[in-house]
Coordinates of C-alpha atoms (C1' of nucleotides) in Angstrom, one line a residue:
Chain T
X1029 CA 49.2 -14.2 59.7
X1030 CA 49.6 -16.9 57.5
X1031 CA 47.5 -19.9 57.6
X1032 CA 44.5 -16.9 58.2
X1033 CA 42.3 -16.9 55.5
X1034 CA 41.0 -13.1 55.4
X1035 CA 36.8 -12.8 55.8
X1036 CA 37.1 -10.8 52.4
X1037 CA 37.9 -13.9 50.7
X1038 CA 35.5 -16.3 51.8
X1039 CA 32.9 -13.9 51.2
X1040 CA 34.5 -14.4 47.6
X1041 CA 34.8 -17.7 47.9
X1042 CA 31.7 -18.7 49.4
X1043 CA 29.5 -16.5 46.5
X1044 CA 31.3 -17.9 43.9
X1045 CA 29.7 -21.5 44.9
X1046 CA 26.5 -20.6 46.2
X1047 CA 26.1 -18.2 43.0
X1048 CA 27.2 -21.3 40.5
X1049 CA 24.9 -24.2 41.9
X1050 CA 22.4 -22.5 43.6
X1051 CA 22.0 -19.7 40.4
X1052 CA 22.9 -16.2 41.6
X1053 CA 19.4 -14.8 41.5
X1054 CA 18.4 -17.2 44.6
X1055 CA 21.3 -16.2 47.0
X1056 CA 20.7 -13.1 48.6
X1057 CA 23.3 -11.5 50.9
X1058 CA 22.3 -12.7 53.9
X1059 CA 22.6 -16.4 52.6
X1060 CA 26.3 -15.3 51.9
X1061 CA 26.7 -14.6 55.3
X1062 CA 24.9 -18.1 56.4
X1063 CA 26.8 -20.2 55.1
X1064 CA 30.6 -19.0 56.4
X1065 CA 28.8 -18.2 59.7
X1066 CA 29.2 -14.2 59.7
X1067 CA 26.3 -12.0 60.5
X1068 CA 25.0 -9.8 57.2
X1069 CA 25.8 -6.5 59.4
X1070 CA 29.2 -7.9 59.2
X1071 CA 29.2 -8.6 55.5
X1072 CA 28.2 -5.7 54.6
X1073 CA 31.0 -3.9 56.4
X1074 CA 33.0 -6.1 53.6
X1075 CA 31.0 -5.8 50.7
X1076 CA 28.0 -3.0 50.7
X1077 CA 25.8 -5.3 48.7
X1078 CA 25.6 -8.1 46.7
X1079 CA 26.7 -6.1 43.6
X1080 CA 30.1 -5.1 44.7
X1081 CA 30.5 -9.4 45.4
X1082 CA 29.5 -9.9 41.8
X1083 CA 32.2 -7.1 40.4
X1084 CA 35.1 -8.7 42.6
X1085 CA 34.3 -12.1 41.3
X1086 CA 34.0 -10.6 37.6
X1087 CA 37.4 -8.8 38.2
X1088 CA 38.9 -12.1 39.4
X1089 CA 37.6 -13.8 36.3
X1090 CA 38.7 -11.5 34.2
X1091 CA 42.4 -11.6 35.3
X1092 CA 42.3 -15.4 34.4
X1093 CA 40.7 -15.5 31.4
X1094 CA 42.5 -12.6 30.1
X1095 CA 46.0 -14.8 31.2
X1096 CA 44.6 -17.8 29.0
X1097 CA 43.1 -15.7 25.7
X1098 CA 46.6 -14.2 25.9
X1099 CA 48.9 -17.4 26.1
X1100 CA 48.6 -19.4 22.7
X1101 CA 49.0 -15.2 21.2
X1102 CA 52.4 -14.9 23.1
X1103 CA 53.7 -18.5 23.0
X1104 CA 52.1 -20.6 19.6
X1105 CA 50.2 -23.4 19.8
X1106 CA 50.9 -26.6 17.9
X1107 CA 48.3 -27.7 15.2
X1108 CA 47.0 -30.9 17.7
X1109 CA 47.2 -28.4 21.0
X1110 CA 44.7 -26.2 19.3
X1111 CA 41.6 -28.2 20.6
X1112 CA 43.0 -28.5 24.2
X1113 CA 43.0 -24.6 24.2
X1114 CA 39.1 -24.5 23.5
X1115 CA 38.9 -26.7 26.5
X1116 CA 40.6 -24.6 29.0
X1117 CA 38.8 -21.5 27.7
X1118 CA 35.6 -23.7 28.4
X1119 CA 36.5 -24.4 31.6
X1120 CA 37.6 -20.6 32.5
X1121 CA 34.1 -19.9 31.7
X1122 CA 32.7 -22.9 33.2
X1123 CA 34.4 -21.7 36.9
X1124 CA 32.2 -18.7 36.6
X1125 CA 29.1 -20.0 35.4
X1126 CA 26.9 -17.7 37.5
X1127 CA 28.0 -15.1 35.3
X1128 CA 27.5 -16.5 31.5
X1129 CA 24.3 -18.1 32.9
X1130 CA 22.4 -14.7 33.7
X1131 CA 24.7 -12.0 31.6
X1132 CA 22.1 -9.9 30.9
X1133 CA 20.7 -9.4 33.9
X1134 CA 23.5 -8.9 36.1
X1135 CA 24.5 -6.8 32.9
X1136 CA 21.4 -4.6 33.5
X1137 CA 21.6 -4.3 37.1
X1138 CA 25.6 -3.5 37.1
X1139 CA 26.6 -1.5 34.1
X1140 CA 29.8 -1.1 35.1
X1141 CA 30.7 -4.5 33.7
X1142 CA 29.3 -3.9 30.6
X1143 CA 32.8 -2.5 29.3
X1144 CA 34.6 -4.9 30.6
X1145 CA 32.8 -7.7 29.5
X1146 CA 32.1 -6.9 26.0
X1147 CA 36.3 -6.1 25.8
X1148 CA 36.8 -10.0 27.2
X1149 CA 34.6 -10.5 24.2
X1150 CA 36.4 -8.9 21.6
X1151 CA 39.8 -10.2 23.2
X1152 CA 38.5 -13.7 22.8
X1153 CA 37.4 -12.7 18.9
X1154 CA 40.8 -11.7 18.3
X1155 CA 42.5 -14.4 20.1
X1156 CA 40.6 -17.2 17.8
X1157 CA 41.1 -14.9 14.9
X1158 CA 44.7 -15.2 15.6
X1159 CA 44.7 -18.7 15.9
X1160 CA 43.3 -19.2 12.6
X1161 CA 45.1 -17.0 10.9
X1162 CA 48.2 -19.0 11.9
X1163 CA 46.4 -22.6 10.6
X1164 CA 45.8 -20.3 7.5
X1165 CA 49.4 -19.4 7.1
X1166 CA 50.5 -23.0 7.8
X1167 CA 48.0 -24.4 4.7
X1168 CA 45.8 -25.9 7.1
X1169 CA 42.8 -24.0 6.5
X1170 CA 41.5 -22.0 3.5
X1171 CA 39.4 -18.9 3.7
X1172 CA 37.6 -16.9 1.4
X1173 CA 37.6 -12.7 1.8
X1174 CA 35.8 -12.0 5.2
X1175 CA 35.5 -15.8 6.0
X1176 CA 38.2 -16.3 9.0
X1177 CA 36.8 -12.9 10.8
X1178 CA 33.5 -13.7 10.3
X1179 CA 34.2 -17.7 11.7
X1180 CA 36.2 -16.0 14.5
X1181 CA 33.4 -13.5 16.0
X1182 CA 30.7 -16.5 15.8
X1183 CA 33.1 -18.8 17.7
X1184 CA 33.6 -16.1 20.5
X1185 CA 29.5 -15.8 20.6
X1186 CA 29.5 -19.5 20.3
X1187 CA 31.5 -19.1 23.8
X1188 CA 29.8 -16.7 25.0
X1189 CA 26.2 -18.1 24.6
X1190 CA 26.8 -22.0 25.0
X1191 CA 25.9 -22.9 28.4
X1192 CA 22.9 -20.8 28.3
X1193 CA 21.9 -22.8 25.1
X1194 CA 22.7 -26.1 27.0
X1195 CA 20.8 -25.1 29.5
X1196 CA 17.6 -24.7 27.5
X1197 CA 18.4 -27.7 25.8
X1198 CA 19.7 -29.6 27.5
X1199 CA 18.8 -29.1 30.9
X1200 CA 20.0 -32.5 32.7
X1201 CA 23.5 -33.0 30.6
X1202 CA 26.2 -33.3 32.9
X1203 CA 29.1 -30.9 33.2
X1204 CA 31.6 -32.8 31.6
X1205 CA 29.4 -33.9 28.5
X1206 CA 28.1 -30.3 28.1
X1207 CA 32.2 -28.5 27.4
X1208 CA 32.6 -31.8 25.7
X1209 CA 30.1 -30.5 23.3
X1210 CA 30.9 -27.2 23.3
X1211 CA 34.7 -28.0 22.1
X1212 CA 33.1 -30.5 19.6
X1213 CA 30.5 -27.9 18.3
X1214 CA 33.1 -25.2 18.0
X1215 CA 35.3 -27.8 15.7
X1216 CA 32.5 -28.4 13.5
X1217 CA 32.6 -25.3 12.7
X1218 CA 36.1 -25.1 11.8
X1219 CA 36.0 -28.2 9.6
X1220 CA 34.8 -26.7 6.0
X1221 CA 37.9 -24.6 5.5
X1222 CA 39.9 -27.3 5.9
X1223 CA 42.2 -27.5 3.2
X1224 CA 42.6 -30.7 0.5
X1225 CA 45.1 -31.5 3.0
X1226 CA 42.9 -32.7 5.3
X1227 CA 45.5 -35.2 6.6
X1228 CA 46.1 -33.2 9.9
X1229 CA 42.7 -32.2 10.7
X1230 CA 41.4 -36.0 10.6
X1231 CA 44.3 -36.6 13.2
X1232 CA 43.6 -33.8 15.0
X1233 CA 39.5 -34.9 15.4
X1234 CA 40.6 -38.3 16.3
X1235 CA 42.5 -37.6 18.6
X1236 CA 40.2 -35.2 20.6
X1237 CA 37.0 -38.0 20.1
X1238 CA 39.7 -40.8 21.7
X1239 CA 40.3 -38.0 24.6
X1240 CA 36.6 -37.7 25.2
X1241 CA 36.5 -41.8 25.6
Chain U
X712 CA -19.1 -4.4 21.9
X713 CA -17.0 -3.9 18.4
X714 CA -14.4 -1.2 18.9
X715 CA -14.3 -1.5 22.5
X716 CA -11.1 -2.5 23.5
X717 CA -10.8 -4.5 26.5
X718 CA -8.9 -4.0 29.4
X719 CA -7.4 -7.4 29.8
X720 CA -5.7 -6.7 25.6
X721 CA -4.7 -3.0 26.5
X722 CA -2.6 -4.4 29.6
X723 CA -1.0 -7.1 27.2
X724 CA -0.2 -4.5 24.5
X725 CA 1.1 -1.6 27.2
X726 CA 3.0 -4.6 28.7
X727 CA 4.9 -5.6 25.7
X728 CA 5.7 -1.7 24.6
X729 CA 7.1 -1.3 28.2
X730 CA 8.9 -4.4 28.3
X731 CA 10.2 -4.1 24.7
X732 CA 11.6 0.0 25.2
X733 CA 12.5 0.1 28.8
X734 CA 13.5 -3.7 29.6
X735 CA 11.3 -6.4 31.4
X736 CA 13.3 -5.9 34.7
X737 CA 12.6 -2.1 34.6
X738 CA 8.8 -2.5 34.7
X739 CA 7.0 -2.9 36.9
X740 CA 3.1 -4.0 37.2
X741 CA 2.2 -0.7 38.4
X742 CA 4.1 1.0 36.3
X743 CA 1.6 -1.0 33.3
X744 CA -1.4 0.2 35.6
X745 CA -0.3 4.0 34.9
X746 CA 0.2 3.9 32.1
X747 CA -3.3 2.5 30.5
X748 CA -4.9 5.0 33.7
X749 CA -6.0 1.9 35.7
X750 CA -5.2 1.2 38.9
X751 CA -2.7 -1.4 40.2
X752 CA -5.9 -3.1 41.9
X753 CA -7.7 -3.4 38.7
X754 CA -4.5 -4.8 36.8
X755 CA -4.3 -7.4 39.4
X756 CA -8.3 -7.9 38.9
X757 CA -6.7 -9.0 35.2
X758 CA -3.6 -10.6 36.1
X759 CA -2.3 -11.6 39.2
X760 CA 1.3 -10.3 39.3
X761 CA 3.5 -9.5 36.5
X762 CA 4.1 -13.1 35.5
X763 CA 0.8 -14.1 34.5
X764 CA 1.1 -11.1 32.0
X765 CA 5.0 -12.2 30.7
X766 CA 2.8 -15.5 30.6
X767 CA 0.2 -14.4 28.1
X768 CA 2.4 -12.7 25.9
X769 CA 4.8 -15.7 25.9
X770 CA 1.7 -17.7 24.7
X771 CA 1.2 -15.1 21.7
X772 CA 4.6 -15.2 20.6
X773 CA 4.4 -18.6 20.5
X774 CA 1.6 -18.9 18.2
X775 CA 2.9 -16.5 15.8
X776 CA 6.4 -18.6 15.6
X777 CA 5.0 -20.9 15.1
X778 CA 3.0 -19.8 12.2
X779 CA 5.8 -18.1 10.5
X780 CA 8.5 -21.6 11.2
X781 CA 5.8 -23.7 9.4
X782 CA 5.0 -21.3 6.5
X783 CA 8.5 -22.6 4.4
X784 CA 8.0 -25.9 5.5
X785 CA 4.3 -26.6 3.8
X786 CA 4.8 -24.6 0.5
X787 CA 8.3 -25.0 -0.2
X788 CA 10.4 -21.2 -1.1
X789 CA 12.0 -20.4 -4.0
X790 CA 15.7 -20.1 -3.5
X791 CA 16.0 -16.1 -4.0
X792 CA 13.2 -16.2 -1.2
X793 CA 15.6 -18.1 1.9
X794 CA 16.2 -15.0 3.1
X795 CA 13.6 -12.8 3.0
X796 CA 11.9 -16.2 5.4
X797 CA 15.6 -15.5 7.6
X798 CA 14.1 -11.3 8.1
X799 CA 10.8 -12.8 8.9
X800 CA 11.6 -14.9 11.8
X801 CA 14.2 -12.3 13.0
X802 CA 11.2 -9.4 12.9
X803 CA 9.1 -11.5 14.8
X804 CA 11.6 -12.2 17.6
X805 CA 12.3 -8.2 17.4
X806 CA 8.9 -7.7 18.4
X807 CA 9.2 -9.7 21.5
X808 CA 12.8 -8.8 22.3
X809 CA 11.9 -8.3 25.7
X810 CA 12.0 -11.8 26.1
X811 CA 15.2 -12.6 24.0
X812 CA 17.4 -9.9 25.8
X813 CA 16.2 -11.8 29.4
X814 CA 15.7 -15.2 28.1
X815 CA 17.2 -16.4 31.7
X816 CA 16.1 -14.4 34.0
X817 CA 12.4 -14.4 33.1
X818 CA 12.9 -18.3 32.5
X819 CA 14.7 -18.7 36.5
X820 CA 11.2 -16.7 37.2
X821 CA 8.4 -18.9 35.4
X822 CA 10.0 -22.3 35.3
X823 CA 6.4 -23.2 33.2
X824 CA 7.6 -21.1 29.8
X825 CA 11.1 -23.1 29.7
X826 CA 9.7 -26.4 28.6
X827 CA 7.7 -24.3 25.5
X828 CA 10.1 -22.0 24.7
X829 CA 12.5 -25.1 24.2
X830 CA 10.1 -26.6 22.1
X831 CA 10.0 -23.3 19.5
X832 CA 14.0 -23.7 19.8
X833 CA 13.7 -27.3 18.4
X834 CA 11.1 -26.6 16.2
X835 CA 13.3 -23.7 14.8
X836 CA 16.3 -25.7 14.0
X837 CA 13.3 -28.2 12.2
X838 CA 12.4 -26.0 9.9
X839 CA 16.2 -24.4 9.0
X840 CA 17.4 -28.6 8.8
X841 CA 14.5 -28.6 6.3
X842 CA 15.3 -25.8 4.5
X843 CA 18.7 -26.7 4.2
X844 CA 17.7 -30.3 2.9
X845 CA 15.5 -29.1 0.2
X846 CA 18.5 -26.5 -1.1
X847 CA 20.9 -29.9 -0.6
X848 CA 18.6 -31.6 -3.0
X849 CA 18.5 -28.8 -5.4
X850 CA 22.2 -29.3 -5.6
X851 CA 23.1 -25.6 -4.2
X852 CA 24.5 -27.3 -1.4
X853 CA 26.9 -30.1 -0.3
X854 CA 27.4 -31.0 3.2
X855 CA 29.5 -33.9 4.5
X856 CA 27.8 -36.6 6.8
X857 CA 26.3 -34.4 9.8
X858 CA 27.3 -31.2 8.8
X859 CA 23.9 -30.0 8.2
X860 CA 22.4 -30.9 11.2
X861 CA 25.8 -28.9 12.9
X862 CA 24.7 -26.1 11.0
X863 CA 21.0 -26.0 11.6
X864 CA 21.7 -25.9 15.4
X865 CA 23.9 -23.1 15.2
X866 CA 21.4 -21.2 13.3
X867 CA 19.1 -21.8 15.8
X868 CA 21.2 -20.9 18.5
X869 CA 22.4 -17.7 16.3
X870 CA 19.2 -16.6 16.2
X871 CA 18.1 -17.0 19.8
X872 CA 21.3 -15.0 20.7
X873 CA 22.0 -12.6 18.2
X874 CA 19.5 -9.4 20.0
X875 CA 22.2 -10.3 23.3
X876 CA 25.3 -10.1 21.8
X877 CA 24.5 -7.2 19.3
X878 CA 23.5 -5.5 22.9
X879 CA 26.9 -6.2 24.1
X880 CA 28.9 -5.5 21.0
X881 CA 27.1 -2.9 19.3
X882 CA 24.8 -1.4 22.0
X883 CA 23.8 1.9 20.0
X884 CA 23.5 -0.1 16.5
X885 CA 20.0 0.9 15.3
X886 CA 17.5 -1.9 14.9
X887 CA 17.5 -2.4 11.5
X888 CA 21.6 -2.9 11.5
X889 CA 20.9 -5.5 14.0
X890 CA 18.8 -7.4 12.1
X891 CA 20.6 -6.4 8.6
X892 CA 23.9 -8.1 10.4
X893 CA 21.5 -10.5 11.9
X894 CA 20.8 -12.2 8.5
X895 CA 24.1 -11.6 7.0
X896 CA 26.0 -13.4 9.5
X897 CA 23.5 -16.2 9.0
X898 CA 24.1 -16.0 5.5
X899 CA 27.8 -16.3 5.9
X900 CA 27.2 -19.6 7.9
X901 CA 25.7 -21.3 4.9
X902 CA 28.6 -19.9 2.3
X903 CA 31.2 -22.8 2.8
X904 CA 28.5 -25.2 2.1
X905 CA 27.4 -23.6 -1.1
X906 CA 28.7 -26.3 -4.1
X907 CA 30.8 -25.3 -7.4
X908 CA 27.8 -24.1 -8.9
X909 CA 28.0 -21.0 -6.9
X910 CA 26.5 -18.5 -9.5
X911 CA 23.2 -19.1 -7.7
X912 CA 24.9 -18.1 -4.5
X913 CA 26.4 -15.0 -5.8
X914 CA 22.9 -14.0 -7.1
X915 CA 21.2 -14.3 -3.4
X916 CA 23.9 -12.7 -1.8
X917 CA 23.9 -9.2 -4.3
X918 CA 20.0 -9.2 -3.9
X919 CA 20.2 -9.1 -0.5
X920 CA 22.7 -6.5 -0.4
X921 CA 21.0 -4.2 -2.8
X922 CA 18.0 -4.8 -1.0
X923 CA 19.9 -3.4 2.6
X924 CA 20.7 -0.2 0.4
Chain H
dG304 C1' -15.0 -4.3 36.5
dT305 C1' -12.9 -0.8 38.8
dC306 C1' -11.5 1.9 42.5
dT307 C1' -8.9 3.3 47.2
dA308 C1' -6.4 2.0 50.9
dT309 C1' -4.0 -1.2 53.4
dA310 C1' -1.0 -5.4 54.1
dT311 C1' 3.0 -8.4 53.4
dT312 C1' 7.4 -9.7 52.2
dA313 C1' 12.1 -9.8 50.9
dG314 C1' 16.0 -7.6 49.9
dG315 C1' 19.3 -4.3 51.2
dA316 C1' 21.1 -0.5 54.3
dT317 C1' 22.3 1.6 58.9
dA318 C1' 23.4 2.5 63.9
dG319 C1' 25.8 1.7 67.6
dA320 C1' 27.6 -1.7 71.2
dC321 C1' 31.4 -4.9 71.9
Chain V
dG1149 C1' 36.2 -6.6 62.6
dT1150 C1' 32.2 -8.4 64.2
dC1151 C1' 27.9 -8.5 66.4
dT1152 C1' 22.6 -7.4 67.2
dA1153 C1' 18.8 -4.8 66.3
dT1154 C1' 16.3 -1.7 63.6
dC1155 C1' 15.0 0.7 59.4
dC1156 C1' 13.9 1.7 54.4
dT1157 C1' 12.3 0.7 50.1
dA1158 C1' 10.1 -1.3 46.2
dA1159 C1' 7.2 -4.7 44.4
dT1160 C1' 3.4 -7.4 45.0
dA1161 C1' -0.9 -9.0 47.3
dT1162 C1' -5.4 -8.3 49.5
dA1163 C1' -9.9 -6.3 51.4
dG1164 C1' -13.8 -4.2 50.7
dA1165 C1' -16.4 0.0 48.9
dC1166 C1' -18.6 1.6 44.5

DNA sequence: GTCTATATTAGGATAGAC
DNA sequence: GTCTATCCTAATATAGAC
């Protein structure tokens, strides 16, 4: 059968990008079925509901984004790699923007992802908590007692909440400027415990504002 | 007509209790109707569908930000006051939590309160840029070029967040925890910034832990 | 202003043929 | 697995009497 792309994947498929542009409050099922041309009867003999569409897509994210928190753990990150890792989070994240775009909601109306969702969250805590721990241990950075966790769980929320925030407030920002912002806004916040030697960490901004062009 | 209260205020203040305890989503306008012993007909007589009532509160909330973000800015605190003003602005966004914990589904619903409700979020991280200012020219702080602005957006995002992600990471924390951590964690923001002459510092931070008990 | 009673609609669910 | 056709439900909207 290969070459035959199963209907349970492109109704996958086909919610993923209907729920990311269109926003997944105005797709219904029966759009679903539209657009790959399957009736809703049919759909629903695949998923029962538009609920069970949203926990595939959520399980599918959460493989991936549980492959990259886990990666700079297993396998270290150089100091100037650090700022390429925010960006692939980002962009993890970005892929399913139907999702960080109307948490609560699809929160409220599927519970069972609560769980999940908020352990993603404390996965990502730990991950950047790890991350500066190692710039600590290095002499990169310097923190006071409480300082790193505390930095660590506001740049998970930072994750968490920034494309909602851009979306308020900066509605019309284009993709690429908006993670470009993120990244930059999750720096800043790194940058007062950097140490006196503060050699690195001007190389390391440098470089990421050349990258952005 | 003094002490009679009318029926158009008794929908607004059942709405906002009902909104508030059971969530926005869970509500709905007959459910209002019951509950004041009118009859869905009449509440329509009032408003016309839920989102003329999610409307009018929005429009309350509003001017009572608004009061309370311009208070600091036109008589000027005292330092040991910053953040008793930070418990202020939190209560008040507790009392319309309904809105905070469904910022973007309620805003995907009434396009109309996305353009205000931006405005407040601007005007927020005003008033916390000025606050920061007048404690920079006191000498309490010291930022590097654009580091306050960096921080007075993350406080406003921080607080337009912070009832979401406490409902994700802590979801049984009590309310006064939530706003207790609330004002901590912004506290913690501002420590890196605070200058040598950190005894002042030290003094704010102990009074506001006594005060939590 | 307030009521009762009756639409309307949109989403989601089901039955049974092919 | 896929279709067509029908049904159910909850939320909201309207009409008209009191």
């Amino acid at each position: 059968m290969a070459g035959k792309v199963k209907t349970k994947d492109r109704i996958k498929a086909a919610a993923l990008g209907l729920f990311n542009n269109e926003g997944e409050r105005e797709v219904s099922a029966v759009d679903i079925a539209n657009v790959i041309g399957i009736s809703p009867g049919n759909l629903h003999y695949h998923y029962s509901g538009k609920g069970l569409i949203i926990e595939a897509l959520f399980a599918e994210f959460e493989t991936e984004i549980r492959q990259v928190l886990s990666a700079p753990v297993n396998k270290p990150l150089a100091v100037e790699d650090n700022w390429i890792f925010l960006y692939i989070v980002f962009e993890e994240i970005w892929d399913f923007r139907f999702f960080y775009g109307n948490m609560s909601s699809i929160l409220a109306r599927i519970p069972d992802l609560a769980a999940p969702f908020s352990r993603i969250l404390a996965l990502k805590q730990r991950t950047f908590d790890t991350l500066l721990a190692r710039l600590e241990g290095d002499g990169h950075l310097v923190f006071r007692e409480g300082e790193r966790e505390a930095l660590s769980e506001r740049l998970a929320m930072h994750f968490t909440y920034w494309l909602q925030y851009n979306a308020l407030r900066a509605p019309t920002a284009s993709p690429k400027s908006i993670i470009n912002h993120g990244v930059y806004s999750a720096l800043m916040q790194v940058t007062p415990y950097w140490g006196d030697n503060a050699q690195s960490y001007a190389a390391l901004l440098s470089e990421f504002l050349d990258a952005q062009g």
